[in-house]
Amino acid sequence: MTEADAASSDEVAVHDANSSFYAALEERDLDAMAEVWEHSDRIVVAHPGWPMLRGWARVAGSWDAIFRNTGYIQFVLTDELVTVVGDSAWVTLDENILQSAAADELSGSKATSVNVFVRDEDDPSRWRMVVHHASPVSAEG
Amino acid sequence: MTEADAASSDEVAVHDANSSFYAALEERDLDAMAEVWEHSDRIVVAHPGWPMLRGWARVAGSWDAIFRNTGYIQFVLTDELVTVVGDSAWVTLDENILQSAAADELSGSKATSVNVFVRDEDDPSRWRMVVHHASPVSAEG
């Protein structure tokens, strides 16, 4: 495999890890979400409008709370860009979100997100999420 | 230099690059801000409530607009954590912001931020900002 092929293969793997994250979120599947993340103290999540939460226990707790309070959630991702630098990578994108607390009241919103991944030390073909930072985009934006 | 010393020295250099970013912002100094950033198409900024802007031209334009519309701005940074993985690094922190459009009307706000840096290819002791993503934290957070 040439260096260019390796770089391209890393980009595909990071893109897949990012897709698995949004799939776990749409399915409100805590086990799938646990597969996506690195389980460490250095990981961070900031949901739209929320303060930053550090470490796997707090990150997992926040997903559990969100999943329990979300009836339906769907993401259309736009303007996605994957950047790989050695053993870390980040994906920047816009999230166009359709969601409901009750199944019959859908509302739309938009967020912009930075997702950081690191290469798994035990399996170099896998990438684990270490940062998910999503922020609300104002309507005038 | 041992591997541990090199890692620690990288963390200090990334911390310094992050401090230079907030100094440039407080001083509303576009030249200093230009020194902080990598000038490339892959860089991204998302100011609180703003959509994501890509590439140095748009990033620089946004700082110019912010500096022209800000009379005074001061940051107290808390809960700062630097993580270095090879040639990239990210800093997560809370921004406690005091600012005014006119010099006599100060208002406070809080944001949480993820700042991503990459090691400069020409000078490995320097780190350049590639992502600044700051999001507003709601009062109930």
JSON list of N, CA and C in Angstrom, two decimals, chain A residues 37 44-48 50 95 112-116 129 131-135, chain B residues 46 112-115 133-136:
[
{"chain": "A", "resi": 37, "resn": "TRP", "atom": "N", "xyz": [-16.98, 5.37, 21.11]},
{"chain": "A", "resi": 37, "resn": "TRP", "atom": "CA", "xyz": [-16.11, 6.24, 21.93]},
{"chain": "A", "resi": 37, "resn": "TRP", "atom": "C", "xyz": [-14.91, 5.51, 22.50]},
{"chain": "A", "resi": 44, "resn": "VAL", "atom": "N", "xyz": [-14.36, 14.20, 25.67]},
{"chain": "A", "resi": 44, "resn": "VAL", "atom": "CA", "xyz": [-15.19, 15.37, 25.96]},
{"chain": "A", "resi": 44, "resn": "VAL", "atom": "C", "xyz": [-16.41, 15.37, 25.06]},
{"chain": "A", "resi": 45, "resn": "VAL", "atom": "N", "xyz": [-17.57, 15.71, 25.64]},
{"chain": "A", "resi": 45, "resn": "VAL", "atom": "CA", "xyz": [-18.74, 15.97, 24.81]},
{"chain": "A", "resi": 45, "resn": "VAL", "atom": "C", "xyz": [-19.33, 17.32, 25.20]},
{"chain": "A", "resi": 46, "resn": "ALA", "atom": "N", "xyz": [-19.76, 18.09, 24.17]},
{"chain": "A", "resi": 46, "resn": "ALA", "atom": "CA", "xyz": [-20.54, 19.30, 24.42]},
{"chain": "A", "resi": 46, "resn": "ALA", "atom": "C", "xyz": [-21.74, 19.24, 23.47]},
{"chain": "A", "resi": 47, "resn": "HIS", "atom": "N", "xyz": [-22.91, 18.94, 24.02]},
{"chain": "A", "resi": 47, "resn": "HIS", "atom": "CA", "xyz": [-24.15, 18.94, 23.26]},
{"chain": "A", "resi": 47, "resn": "HIS", "atom": "C", "xyz": [-24.59, 20.39, 23.04]},
{"chain": "A", "resi": 48, "resn": "PRO", "atom": "N", "xyz": [-25.44, 20.65, 22.02]},
{"chain": "A", "resi": 48, "resn": "PRO", "atom": "CA", "xyz": [-25.83, 22.04, 21.73]},
{"chain": "A", "resi": 48, "resn": "PRO", "atom": "C", "xyz": [-26.39, 22.77, 22.96]},
{"chain": "A", "resi": 50, "resn": "TRP", "atom": "N", "xyz": [-25.19, 22.89, 25.90]},
{"chain": "A", "resi": 50, "resn": "TRP", "atom": "CA", "xyz": [-24.78, 22.28, 27.17]},
{"chain": "A", "resi": 50, "resn": "TRP", "atom": "C", "xyz": [-23.36, 22.71, 27.53]},
{"chain": "A", "resi": 95, "resn": "GLU", "atom": "N", "xyz": [-25.01, 19.66, 11.00]},
{"chain": "A", "resi": 95, "resn": "GLU", "atom": "CA", "xyz": [-26.07, 18.69, 11.33]},
{"chain": "A", "resi": 95, "resn": "GLU", "atom": "C", "xyz": [-27.42, 19.37, 11.11]},
{"chain": "A", "resi": 112, "resn": "THR", "atom": "N", "xyz": [-23.68, 22.93, 14.16]},
{"chain": "A", "resi": 112, "resn": "THR", "atom": "CA", "xyz": [-22.41, 22.69, 13.48]},
{"chain": "A", "resi": 112, "resn": "THR", "atom": "C", "xyz": [-21.53, 21.92, 14.44]},
{"chain": "A", "resi": 113, "resn": "SER", "atom": "N", "xyz": [-20.77, 20.96, 13.92]},
{"chain": "A", "resi": 113, "resn": "SER", "atom": "CA", "xyz": [-20.11, 20.01, 14.82]},
{"chain": "A", "resi": 113, "resn": "SER", "atom": "C", "xyz": [-18.67, 19.74, 14.43]},
{"chain": "A", "resi": 114, "resn": "VAL", "atom": "N", "xyz": [-17.84, 19.56, 15.47]},
{"chain": "A", "resi": 114, "resn": "VAL", "atom": "CA", "xyz": [-16.47, 19.08, 15.30]},
{"chain": "A", "resi": 114, "resn": "VAL", "atom": "C", "xyz": [-16.35, 17.77, 16.06]},
{"chain": "A", "resi": 115, "resn": "ASN", "atom": "N", "xyz": [-15.99, 16.70, 15.38]},
{"chain": "A", "resi": 115, "resn": "ASN", "atom": "CA", "xyz": [-15.82, 15.39, 15.99]},
{"chain": "A", "resi": 115, "resn": "ASN", "atom": "C", "xyz": [-14.36, 14.96, 15.82]},
{"chain": "A", "resi": 116, "resn": "VAL", "atom": "N", "xyz": [-13.68, 14.71, 16.95]},
{"chain": "A", "resi": 116, "resn": "VAL", "atom": "CA", "xyz": [-12.27, 14.33, 16.91]},
{"chain": "A", "resi": 116, "resn": "VAL", "atom": "C", "xyz": [-12.16, 12.83, 17.22]},
{"chain": "A", "resi": 129, "resn": "MET", "atom": "N", "xyz": [-13.88, 7.88, 18.92]},
{"chain": "A", "resi": 129, "resn": "MET", "atom": "CA", "xyz": [-14.23, 9.28, 19.16]},
{"chain": "A", "resi": 129, "resn": "MET", "atom": "C", "xyz": [-13.67, 9.75, 20.50]},
{"chain": "A", "resi": 131, "resn": "VAL", "atom": "N", "xyz": [-13.73, 13.54, 21.01]},
{"chain": "A", "resi": 131, "resn": "VAL", "atom": "CA", "xyz": [-14.44, 14.81, 21.21]},
{"chain": "A", "resi": 131, "resn": "VAL", "atom": "C", "xyz": [-15.65, 14.84, 20.29]},
{"chain": "A", "resi": 132, "resn": "HIS", "atom": "N", "xyz": [-16.82, 15.17, 20.85]},
{"chain": "A", "resi": 132, "resn": "HIS", "atom": "CA", "xyz": [-17.98, 15.56, 20.03]},
{"chain": "A", "resi": 132, "resn": "HIS", "atom": "C", "xyz": [-18.45, 16.91, 20.54]},
{"chain": "A", "resi": 133, "resn": "HIS", "atom": "N", "xyz": [-18.34, 17.93, 19.71]},
{"chain": "A", "resi": 133, "resn": "HIS", "atom": "CA", "xyz": [-18.74, 19.28, 20.11]},
{"chain": "A", "resi": 133, "resn": "HIS", "atom": "C", "xyz": [-19.73, 19.79, 19.07]},
{"chain": "A", "resi": 134, "resn": "ALA", "atom": "N", "xyz": [-20.99, 19.89, 19.47]},
{"chain": "A", "resi": 134, "resn": "ALA", "atom": "CA", "xyz": [-22.04, 20.37, 18.57]},
{"chain": "A", "resi": 134, "resn": "ALA", "atom": "C", "xyz": [-22.59, 21.67, 19.12]},
{"chain": "A", "resi": 135, "resn": "SER", "atom": "N", "xyz": [-22.74, 22.67, 18.26]},
{"chain": "A", "resi": 135, "resn": "SER", "atom": "CA", "xyz": [-23.26, 23.96, 18.74]},
{"chain": "A", "resi": 135, "resn": "SER", "atom": "C", "xyz": [-24.44, 24.40, 17.90]},
{"chain": "B", "resi": 46, "resn": "ALA", "atom": "N", "xyz": [-15.91, 28.21, 14.14]},
{"chain": "B", "resi": 46, "resn": "ALA", "atom": "CA", "xyz": [-17.34, 28.38, 14.45]},
{"chain": "B", "resi": 46, "resn": "ALA", "atom": "C", "xyz": [-17.42, 29.23, 15.71]},
{"chain": "B", "resi": 112, "resn": "THR", "atom": "N", "xyz": [-18.14, 27.23, 25.68]},
{"chain": "B", "resi": 112, "resn": "THR", "atom": "CA", "xyz": [-17.22, 26.10, 25.82]},
{"chain": "B", "resi": 112, "resn": "THR", "atom": "C", "xyz": [-16.56, 25.90, 24.46]},
{"chain": "B", "resi": 113, "resn": "SER", "atom": "N", "xyz": [-15.28, 25.58, 24.49]},
{"chain": "B", "resi": 113, "resn": "SER", "atom": "CA", "xyz": [-14.52, 25.64, 23.23]},
{"chain": "B", "resi": 113, "resn": "SER", "atom": "C", "xyz": [-13.61, 24.43, 23.03]},
{"chain": "B", "resi": 114, "resn": "VAL", "atom": "N", "xyz": [-13.48, 24.02, 21.77]},
{"chain": "B", "resi": 114, "resn": "VAL", "atom": "CA", "xyz": [-12.50, 23.03, 21.35]},
{"chain": "B", "resi": 114, "resn": "VAL", "atom": "C", "xyz": [-11.59, 23.70, 20.33]},
{"chain": "B", "resi": 115, "resn": "ASN", "atom": "N", "xyz": [-10.30, 23.73, 20.62]},
{"chain": "B", "resi": 115, "resn": "ASN", "atom": "CA", "xyz": [-9.31, 24.32, 19.71]},
{"chain": "B", "resi": 115, "resn": "ASN", "atom": "C", "xyz": [-8.34, 23.22, 19.27]},
{"chain": "B", "resi": 133, "resn": "HIS", "atom": "N", "xyz": [-13.71, 26.10, 17.71]},
{"chain": "B", "resi": 133, "resn": "HIS", "atom": "CA", "xyz": [-15.17, 25.92, 17.77]},
{"chain": "B", "resi": 133, "resn": "HIS", "atom": "C", "xyz": [-15.63, 26.31, 19.17]},
{"chain": "B", "resi": 134, "resn": "ALA", "atom": "N", "xyz": [-16.32, 27.44, 19.25]},
{"chain": "B", "resi": 134, "resn": "ALA", "atom": "CA", "xyz": [-16.83, 27.94, 20.53]},
{"chain": "B", "resi": 134, "resn": "ALA", "atom": "C", "xyz": [-18.34, 27.93, 20.49]},
{"chain": "B", "resi": 135, "resn": "SER", "atom": "N", "xyz": [-18.97, 27.41, 21.54]},
{"chain": "B", "resi": 135, "resn": "SER", "atom": "CA", "xyz": [-20.42, 27.36, 21.54]},
{"chain": "B", "resi": 135, "resn": "SER", "atom": "C", "xyz": [-20.97, 27.99, 22.82]},
{"chain": "B", "resi": 136, "resn": "PRO", "atom": "N", "xyz": [-22.11, 28.67, 22.69]},
{"chain": "B", "resi": 136, "resn": "PRO", "atom": "CA", "xyz": [-22.71, 29.31, 23.87]},
{"chain": "B", "resi": 136, "resn": "PRO", "atom": "C", "xyz": [-23.22, 28.26, 24.84]}
]
